[in-house]
mmCIF file of C-alpha atoms in Angstrom:
data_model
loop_
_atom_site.group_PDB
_atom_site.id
_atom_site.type_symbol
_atom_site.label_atom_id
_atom_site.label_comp_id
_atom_site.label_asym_id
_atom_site.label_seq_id
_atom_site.Cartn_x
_atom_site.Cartn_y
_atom_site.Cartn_z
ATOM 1 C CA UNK A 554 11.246 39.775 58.033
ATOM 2 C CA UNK A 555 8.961 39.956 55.613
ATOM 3 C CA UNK A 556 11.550 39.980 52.567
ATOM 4 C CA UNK A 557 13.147 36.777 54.596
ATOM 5 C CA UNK A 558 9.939 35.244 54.116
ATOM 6 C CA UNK A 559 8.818 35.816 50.566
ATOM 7 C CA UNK A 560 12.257 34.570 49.865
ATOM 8 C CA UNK A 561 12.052 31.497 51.759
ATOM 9 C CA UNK A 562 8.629 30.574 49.511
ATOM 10 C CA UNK A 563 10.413 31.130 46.211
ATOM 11 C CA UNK A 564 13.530 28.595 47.217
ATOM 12 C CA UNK A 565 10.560 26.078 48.557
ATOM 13 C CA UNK A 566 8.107 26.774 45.466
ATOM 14 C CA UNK A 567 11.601 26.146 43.367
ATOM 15 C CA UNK A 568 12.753 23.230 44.637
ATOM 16 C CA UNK A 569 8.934 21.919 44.499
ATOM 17 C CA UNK A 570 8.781 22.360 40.518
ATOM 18 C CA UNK A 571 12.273 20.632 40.355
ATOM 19 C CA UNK A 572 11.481 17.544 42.128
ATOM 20 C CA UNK A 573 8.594 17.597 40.186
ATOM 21 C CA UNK A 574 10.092 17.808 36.980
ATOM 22 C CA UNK A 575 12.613 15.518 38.235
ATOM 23 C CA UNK A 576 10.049 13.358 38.878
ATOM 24 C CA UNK A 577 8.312 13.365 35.122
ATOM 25 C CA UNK A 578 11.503 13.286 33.880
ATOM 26 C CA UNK A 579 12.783 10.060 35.405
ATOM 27 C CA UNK A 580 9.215 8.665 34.857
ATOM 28 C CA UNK A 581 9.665 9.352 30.961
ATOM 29 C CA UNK A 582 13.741 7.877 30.742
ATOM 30 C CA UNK A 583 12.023 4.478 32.797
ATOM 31 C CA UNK A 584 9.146 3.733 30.763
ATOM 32 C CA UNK A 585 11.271 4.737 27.509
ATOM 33 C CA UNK A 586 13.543 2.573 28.822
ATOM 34 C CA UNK A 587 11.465 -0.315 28.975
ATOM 35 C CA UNK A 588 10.833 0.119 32.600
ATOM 36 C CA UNK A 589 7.118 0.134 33.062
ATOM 37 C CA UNK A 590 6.514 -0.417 36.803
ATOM 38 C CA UNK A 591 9.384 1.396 38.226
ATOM 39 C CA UNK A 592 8.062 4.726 35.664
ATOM 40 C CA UNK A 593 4.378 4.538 36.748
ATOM 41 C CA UNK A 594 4.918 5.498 40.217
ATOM 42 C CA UNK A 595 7.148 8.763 39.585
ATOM 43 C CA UNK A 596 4.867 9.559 36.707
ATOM 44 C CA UNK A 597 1.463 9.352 38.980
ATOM 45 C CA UNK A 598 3.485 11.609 41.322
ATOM 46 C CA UNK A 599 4.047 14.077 38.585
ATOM 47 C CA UNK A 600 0.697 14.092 36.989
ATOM 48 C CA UNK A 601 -0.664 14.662 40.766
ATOM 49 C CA UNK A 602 1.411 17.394 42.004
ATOM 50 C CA UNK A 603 0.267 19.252 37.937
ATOM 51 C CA UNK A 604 -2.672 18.395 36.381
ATOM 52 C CA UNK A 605 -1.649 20.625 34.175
ATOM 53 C CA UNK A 606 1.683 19.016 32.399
ATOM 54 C CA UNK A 607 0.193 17.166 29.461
ATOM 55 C CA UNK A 608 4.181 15.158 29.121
ATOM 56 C CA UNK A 609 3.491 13.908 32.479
ATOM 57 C CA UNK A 610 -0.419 13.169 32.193
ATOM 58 C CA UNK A 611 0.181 11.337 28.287
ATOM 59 C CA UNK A 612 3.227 9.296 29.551
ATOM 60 C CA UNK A 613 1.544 7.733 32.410
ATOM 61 C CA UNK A 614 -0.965 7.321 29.828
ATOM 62 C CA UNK A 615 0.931 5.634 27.534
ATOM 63 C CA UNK A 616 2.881 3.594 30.670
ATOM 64 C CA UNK A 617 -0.537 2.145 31.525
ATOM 65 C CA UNK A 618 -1.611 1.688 27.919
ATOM 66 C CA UNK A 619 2.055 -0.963 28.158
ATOM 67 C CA UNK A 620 0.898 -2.451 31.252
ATOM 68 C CA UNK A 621 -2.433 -3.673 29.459
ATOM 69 C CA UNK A 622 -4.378 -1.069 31.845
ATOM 70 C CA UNK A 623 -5.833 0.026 28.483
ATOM 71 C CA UNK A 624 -9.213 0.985 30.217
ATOM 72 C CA UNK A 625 -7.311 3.822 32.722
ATOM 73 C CA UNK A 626 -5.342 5.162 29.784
ATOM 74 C CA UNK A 627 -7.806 5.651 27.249
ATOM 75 C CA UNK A 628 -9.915 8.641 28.339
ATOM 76 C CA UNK A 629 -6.216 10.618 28.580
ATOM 77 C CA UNK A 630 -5.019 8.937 25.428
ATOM 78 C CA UNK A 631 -8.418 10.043 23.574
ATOM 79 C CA UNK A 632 -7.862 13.933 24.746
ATOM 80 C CA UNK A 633 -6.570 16.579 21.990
ATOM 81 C CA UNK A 634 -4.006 18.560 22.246
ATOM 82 C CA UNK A 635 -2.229 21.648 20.870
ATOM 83 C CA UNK A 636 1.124 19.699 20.771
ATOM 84 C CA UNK A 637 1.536 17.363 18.231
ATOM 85 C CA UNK A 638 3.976 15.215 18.998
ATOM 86 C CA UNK A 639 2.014 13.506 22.130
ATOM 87 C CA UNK A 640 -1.040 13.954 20.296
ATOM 88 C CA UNK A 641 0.342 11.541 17.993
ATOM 89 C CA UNK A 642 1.898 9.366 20.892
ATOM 90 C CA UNK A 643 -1.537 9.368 22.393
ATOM 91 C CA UNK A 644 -3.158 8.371 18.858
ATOM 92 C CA UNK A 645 -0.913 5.640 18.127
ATOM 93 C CA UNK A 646 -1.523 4.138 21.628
ATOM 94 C CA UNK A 647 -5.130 4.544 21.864
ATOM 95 C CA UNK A 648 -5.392 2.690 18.800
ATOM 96 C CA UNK A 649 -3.320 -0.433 19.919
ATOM 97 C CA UNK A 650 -5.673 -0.464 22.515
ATOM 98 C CA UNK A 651 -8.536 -0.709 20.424
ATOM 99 C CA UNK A 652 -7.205 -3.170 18.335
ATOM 100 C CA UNK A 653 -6.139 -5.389 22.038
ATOM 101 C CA UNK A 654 -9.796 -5.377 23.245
ATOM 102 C CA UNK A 655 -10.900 -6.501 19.547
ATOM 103 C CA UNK A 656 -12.921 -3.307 18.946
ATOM 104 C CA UNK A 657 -12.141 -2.962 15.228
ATOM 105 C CA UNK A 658 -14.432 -0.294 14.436
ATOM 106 C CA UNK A 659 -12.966 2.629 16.839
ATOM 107 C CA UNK A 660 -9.157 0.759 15.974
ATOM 108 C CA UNK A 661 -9.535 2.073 12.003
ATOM 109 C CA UNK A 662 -11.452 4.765 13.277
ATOM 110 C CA UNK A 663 -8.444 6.457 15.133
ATOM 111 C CA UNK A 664 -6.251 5.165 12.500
ATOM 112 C CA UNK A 665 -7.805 7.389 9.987
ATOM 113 C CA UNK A 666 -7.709 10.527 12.294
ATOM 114 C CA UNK A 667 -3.909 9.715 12.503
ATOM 115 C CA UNK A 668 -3.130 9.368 8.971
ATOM 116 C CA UNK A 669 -5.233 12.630 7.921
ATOM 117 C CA UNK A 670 -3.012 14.685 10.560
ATOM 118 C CA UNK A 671 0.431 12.565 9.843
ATOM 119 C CA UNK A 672 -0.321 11.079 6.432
ATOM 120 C CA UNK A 673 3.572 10.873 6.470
ATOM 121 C CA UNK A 674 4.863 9.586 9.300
ATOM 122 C CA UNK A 675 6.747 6.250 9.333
ATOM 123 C CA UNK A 676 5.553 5.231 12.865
ATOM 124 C CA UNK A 677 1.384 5.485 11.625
ATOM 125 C CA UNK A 678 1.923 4.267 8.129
ATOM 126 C CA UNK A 679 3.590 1.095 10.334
ATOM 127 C CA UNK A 680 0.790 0.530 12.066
ATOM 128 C CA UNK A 681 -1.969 0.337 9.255
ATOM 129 C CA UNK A 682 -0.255 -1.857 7.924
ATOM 130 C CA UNK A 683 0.245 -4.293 10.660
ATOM 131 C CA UNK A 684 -3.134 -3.614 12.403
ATOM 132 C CA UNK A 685 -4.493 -4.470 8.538
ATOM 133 C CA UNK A 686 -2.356 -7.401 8.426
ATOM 134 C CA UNK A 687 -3.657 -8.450 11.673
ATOM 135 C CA UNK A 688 -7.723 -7.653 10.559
ATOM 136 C CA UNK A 689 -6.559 -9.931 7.305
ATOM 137 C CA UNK A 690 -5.299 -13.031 9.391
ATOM 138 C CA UNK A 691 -8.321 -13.054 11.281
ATOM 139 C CA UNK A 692 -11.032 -12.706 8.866
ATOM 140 C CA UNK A 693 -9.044 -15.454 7.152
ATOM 141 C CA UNK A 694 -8.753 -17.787 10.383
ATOM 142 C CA UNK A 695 -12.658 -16.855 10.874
ATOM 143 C CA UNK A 696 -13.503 -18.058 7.417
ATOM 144 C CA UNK A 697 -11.360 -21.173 7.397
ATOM 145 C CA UNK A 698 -12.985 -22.575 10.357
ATOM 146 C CA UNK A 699 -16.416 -21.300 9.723
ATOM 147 C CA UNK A 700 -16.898 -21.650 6.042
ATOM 148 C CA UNK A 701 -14.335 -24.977 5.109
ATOM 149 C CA UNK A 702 -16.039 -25.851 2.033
ATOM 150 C CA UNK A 703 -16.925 -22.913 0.663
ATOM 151 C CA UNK A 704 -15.514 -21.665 -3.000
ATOM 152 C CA UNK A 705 -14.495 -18.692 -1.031
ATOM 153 C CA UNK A 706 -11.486 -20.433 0.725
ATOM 154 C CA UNK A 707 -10.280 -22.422 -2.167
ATOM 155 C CA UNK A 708 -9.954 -18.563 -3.885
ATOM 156 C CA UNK A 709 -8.343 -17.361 -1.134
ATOM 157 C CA UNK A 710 -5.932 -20.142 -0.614
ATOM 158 C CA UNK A 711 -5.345 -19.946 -4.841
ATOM 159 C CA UNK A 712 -4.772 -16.315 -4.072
ATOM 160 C CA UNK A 713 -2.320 -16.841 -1.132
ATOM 161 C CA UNK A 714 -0.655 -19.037 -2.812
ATOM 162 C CA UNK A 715 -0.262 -16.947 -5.911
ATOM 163 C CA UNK A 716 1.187 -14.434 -4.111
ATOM 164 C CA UNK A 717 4.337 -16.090 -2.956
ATOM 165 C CA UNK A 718 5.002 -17.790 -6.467
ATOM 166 C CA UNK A 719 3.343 -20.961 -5.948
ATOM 167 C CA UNK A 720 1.404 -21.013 -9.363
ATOM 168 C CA UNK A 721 1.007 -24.960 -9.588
ATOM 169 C CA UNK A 722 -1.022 -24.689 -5.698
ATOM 170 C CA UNK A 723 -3.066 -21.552 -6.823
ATOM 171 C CA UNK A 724 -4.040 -23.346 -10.280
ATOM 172 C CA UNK A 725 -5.278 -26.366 -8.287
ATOM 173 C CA UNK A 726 -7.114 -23.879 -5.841
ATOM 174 C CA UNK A 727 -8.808 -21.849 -8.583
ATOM 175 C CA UNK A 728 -9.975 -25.034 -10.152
ATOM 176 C CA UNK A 729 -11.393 -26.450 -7.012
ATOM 177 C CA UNK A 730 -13.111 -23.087 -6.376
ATOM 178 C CA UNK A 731 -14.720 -23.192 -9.870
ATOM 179 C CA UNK A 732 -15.963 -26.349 -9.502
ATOM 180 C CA UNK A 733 -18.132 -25.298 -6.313
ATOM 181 C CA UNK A 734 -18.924 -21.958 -8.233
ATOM 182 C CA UNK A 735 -18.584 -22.003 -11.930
ATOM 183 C CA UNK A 736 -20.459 -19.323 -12.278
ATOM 184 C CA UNK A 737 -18.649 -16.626 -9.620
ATOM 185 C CA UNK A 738 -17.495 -13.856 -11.579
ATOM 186 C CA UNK A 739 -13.276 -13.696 -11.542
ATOM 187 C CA UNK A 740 -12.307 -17.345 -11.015
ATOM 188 C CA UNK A 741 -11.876 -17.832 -14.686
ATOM 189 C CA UNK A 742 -9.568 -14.808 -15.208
ATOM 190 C CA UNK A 743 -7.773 -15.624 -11.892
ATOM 191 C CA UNK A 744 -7.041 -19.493 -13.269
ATOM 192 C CA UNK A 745 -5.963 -17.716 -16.501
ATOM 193 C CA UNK A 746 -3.351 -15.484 -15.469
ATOM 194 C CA UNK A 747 -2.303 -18.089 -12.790
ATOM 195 C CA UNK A 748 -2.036 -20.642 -15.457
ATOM 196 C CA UNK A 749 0.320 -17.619 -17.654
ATOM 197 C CA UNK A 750 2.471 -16.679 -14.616
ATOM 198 C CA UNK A 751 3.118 -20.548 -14.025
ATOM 199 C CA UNK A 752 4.501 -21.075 -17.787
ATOM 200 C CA UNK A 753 4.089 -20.300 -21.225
ATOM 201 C CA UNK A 754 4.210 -23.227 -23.247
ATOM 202 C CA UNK A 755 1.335 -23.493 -25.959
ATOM 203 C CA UNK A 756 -0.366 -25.916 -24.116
ATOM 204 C CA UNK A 757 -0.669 -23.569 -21.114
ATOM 205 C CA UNK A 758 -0.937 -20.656 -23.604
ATOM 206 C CA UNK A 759 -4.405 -22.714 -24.506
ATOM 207 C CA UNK A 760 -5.869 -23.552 -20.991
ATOM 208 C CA UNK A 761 -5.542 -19.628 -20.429
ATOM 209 C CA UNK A 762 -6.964 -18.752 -23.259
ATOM 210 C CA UNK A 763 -10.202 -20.930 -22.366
ATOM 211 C CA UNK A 764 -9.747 -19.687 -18.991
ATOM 212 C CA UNK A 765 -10.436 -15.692 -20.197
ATOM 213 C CA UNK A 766 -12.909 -17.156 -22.940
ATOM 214 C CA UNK A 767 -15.189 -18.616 -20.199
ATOM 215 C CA UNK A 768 -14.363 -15.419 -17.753
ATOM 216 C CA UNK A 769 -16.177 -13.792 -21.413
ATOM 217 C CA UNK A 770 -19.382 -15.681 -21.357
ATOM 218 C CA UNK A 771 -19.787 -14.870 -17.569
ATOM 219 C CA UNK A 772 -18.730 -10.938 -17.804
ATOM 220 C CA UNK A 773 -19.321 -10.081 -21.821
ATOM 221 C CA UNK A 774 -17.730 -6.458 -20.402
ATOM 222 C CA UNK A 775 -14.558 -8.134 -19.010
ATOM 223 C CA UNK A 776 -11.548 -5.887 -20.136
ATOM 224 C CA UNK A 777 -8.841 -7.596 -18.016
ATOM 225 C CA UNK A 778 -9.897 -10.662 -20.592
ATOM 226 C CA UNK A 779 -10.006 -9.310 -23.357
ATOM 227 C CA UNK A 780 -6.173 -7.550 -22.692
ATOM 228 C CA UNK A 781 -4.732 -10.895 -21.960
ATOM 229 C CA UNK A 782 -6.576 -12.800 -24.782
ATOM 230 C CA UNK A 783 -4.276 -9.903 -27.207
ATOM 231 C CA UNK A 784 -1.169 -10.955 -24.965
ATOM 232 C CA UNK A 785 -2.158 -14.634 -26.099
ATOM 233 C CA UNK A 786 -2.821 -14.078 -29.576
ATOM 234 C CA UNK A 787 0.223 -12.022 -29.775
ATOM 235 C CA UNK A 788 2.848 -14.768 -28.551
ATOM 236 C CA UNK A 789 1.170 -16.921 -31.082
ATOM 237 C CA UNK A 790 1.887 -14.820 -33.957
ATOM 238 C CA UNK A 791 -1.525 -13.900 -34.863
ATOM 239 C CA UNK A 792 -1.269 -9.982 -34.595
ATOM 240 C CA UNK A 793 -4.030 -9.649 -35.892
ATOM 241 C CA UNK A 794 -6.239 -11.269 -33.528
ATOM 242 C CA UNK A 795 -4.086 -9.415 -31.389
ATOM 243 C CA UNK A 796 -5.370 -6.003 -32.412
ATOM 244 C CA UNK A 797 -8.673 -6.901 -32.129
ATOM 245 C CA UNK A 798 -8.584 -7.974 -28.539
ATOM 246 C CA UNK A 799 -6.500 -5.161 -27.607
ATOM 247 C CA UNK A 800 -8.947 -2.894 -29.609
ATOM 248 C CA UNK A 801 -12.310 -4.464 -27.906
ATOM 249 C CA UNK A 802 -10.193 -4.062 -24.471
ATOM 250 C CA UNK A 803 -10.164 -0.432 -25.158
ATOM 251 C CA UNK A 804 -13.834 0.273 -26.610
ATOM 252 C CA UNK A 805 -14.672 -1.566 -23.116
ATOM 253 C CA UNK A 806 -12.471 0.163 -20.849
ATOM 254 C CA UNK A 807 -11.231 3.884 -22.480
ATOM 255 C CA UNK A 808 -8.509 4.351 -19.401
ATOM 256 C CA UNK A 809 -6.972 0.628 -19.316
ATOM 257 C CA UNK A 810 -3.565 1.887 -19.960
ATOM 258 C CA UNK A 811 -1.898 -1.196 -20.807
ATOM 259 C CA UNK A 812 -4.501 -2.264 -23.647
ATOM 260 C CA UNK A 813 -4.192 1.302 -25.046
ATOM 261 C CA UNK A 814 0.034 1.153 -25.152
ATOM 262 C CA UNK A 815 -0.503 -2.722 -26.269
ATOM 263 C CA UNK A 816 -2.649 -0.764 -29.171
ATOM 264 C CA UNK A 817 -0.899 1.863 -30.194
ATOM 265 C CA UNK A 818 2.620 -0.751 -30.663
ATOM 266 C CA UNK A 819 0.435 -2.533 -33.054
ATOM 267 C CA UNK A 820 -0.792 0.156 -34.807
ATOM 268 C CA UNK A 821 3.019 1.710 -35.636
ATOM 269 C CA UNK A 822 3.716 -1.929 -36.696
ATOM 270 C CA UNK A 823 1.464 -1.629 -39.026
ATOM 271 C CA UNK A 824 2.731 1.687 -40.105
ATOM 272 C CA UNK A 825 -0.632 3.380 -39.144
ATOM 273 C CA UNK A 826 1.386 6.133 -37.495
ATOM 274 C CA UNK A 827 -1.872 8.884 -36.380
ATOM 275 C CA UNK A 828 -3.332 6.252 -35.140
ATOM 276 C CA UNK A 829 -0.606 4.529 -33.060
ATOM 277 C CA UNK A 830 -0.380 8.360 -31.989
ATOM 278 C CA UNK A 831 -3.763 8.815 -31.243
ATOM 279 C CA UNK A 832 -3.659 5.695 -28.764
ATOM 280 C CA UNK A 833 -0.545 6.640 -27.195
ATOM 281 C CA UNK A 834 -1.321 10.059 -26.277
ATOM 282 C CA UNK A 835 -4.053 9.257 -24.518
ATOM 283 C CA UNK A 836 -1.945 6.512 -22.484
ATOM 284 C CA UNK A 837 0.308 9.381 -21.742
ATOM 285 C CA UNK A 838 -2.492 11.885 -20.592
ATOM 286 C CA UNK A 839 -3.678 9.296 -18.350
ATOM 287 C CA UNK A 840 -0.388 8.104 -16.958
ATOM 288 C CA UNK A 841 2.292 10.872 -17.127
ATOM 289 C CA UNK A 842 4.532 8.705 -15.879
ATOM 290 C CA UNK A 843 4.356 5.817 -17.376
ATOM 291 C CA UNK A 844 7.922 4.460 -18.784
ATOM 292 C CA UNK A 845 6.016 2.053 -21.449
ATOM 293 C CA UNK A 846 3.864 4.371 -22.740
ATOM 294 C CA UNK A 847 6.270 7.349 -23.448
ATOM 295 C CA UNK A 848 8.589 4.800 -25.049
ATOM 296 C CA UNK A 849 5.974 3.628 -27.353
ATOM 297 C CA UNK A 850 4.847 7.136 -28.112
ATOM 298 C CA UNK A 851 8.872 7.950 -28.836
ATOM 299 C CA UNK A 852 8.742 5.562 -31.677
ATOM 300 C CA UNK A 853 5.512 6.158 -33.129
ATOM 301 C CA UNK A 854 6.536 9.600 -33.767
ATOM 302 C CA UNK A 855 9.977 8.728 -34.802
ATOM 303 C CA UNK A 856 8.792 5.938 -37.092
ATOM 304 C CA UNK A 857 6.388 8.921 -38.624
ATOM 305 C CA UNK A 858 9.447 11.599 -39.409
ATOM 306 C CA UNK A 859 8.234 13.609 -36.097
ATOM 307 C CA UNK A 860 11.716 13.847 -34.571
ATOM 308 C CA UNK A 861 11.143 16.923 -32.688
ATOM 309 C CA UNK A 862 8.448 14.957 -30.878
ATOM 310 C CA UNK A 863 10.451 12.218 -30.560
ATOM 311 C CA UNK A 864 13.302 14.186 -29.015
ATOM 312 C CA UNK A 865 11.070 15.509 -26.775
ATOM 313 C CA UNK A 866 9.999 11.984 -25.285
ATOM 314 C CA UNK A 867 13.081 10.963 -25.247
ATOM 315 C CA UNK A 868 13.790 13.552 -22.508
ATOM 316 C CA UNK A 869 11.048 12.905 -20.827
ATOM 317 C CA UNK A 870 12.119 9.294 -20.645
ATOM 318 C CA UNK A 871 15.481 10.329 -19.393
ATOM 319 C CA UNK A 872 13.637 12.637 -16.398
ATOM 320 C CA UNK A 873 11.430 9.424 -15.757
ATOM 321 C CA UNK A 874 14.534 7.024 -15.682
ATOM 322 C CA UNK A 875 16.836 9.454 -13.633
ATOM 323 C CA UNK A 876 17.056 7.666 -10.026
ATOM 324 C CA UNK A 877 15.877 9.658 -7.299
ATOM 325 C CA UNK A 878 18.127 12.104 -5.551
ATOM 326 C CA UNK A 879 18.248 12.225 -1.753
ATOM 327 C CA UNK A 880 19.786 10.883 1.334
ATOM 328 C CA UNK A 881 18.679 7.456 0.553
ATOM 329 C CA UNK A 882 20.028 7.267 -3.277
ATOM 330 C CA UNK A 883 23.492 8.758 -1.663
ATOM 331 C CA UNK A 884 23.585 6.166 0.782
ATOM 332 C CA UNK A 885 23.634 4.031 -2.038
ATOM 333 C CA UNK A 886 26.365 5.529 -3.901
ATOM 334 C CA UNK A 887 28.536 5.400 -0.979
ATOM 335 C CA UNK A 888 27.528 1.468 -0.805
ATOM 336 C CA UNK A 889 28.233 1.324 -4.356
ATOM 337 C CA UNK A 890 24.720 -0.258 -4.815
ATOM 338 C CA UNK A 891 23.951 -0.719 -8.768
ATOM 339 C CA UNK A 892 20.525 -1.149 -10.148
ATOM 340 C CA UNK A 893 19.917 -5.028 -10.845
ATOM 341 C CA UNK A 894 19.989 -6.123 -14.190
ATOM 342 C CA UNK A 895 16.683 -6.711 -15.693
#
């Protein structure tokens, strides 16, 4: 009787734990599914019946984190746990939460606890970006409505603009900004190299140059300047001027890679081979990987009888301009995909 008994409890305990999981699991397919009401129920009825399955406790979590019931979910959502995969389930929804209730501080807060434990994962790297995006258009908004007239706007707008090719708009911005604040350290350089991207005829060539010339006066120290003044000089035929800017962009800033490759070409046309050299090992130090800079070293050592050198660049530019191998680059191959021309 008693053996009739005990085995009566196991079937019943049994067929408890598989309703139950039964009950989880349909909970998880609904709200995976889209289904947010119909999963809450069976996944309150799981979490109940086991307050110890974490699936069941994080997924009606995350079902009332969809449902806007961000304030029930959180304390669940803000729990750690030895499995990572809900952990990081949990962390992406708590932070969505944050961000819905405007709470910006705890948002980027949780954000960098994600990406320190899953600095690779597509799903977190997403969300930086759009939460970011998202910080960005409202500190934008915030500043257009509070601050209208401000130079700040007209730099922002000059820098929106910029970035989706619309050089003539940015010009017109940066100018408007520098007329509130002529003295606001940037706004020169950023009319300059808006006024180069837009076109190079001498006459724009000119309004640049003044541009980094008054950027100068304002920030004597002003590398950035003193690089594109060279780039100037040097589609004007005045290598010479040229060198010197490129020289002074240096002296002012020791790791500005570009001045110190833009350098070192002048210096092996000149034939000053140890010095070109000189210049273009460093660039290569500082940027191992840098395309331009191994190239430029290639022929200052070729141009000075070093061919073993220059051999040994040359592979290294070969490594450097070998496409990366992988799923992704065979996908490619299979689409026939070919680099465009440059």
């Amino acid at each position: 009787m008693r053996g009739i008994s005990f085995f009566f409890v196991f079937v019943l305990s049994a067929a408890a734990l598989a309703a139950q999981t039964t009950e989880r699991d349909r909970g998880i397919a609904a709200f995976q599914a889209g289904r947010y009401a119909e999963a809450l129920s069976d996944l309150k009825a799981a979490a109940a019946k086991n307050p110890h399955d974490q699936r069941a406790a994080v997924f009606l979590a995350l079902d009332q984190a969809a449902q806007g019931n961000c304030k029930a979910a959180l304390p669940e959502l803000l729990r750690t746990r030895k499995d990572a995969n809900l952990d990081l389930l949990a962390g992406l929804a708590a932070a969505k939460c944050y961000s819905a209730a405007g709470d910006e501080a705890r948002t980027f807060a949780r954000l960098a606890q994600l990406k320190k434990r899953f600095p690779k994962n597509a799903d977190v790297l997403y969300l930086d970006a759009k939460l970011h995006m998202k910080a960005f258009n409202n500190a934008t908004f915030a500043m257009f409505q509070r601050t209208p007239n401000s130079y700040r706007v007209h730099e922002l707008s000059a820098e929106i603009f910029e970035v989706n090719n619309r050089y003539s708009e940015a010009i017109g911005e940066y100018r408007k900004a520098i007329a509130l604040a002529p003295q606001a350290p940037g706004l020169h350089y950023r009319l300059g190299r808006a006024l180069l991207l837009a076109k190079h005829t001498p006459e724009s060539m000119k309004q640049a140059a003044a541009a980094f010339e008054a950027e100068l006066k304002l920030s004597p120290e002003d590398a950035a300047s003193e690089f594109q003044l060279g780039q100037i000089a040097q589609a004007q035929a005045n290598p010479a001027k040229a060198e010197a800017h490129f020289a002074r962009a240096v002296k002012l800033s020791p790791h500005f890679v570009q001045a110190l490759i833009a350098l070192g070409k002048s210096y092996t046309h000149d034939k000053r081979h140890q010095q070109a050299i000189s210049v273009l090992e460093r660039a290569v130090k500082i940027q191992p990987n840098n395309e331009r800079a191994h190239y430029a070293l290639m022929t200052a050592y070729r141009d000075s009888g070093q061919m073993q050198k220059a051999q040994a660049e040359e592979v290294v530019l070969q490594r450097l301009r070998k496409p990366p191998e992988g799923e992704f680059s065979e996908f490619l191959k299979k689409l026939g995909d070919q680099n465009p021309k440059q």
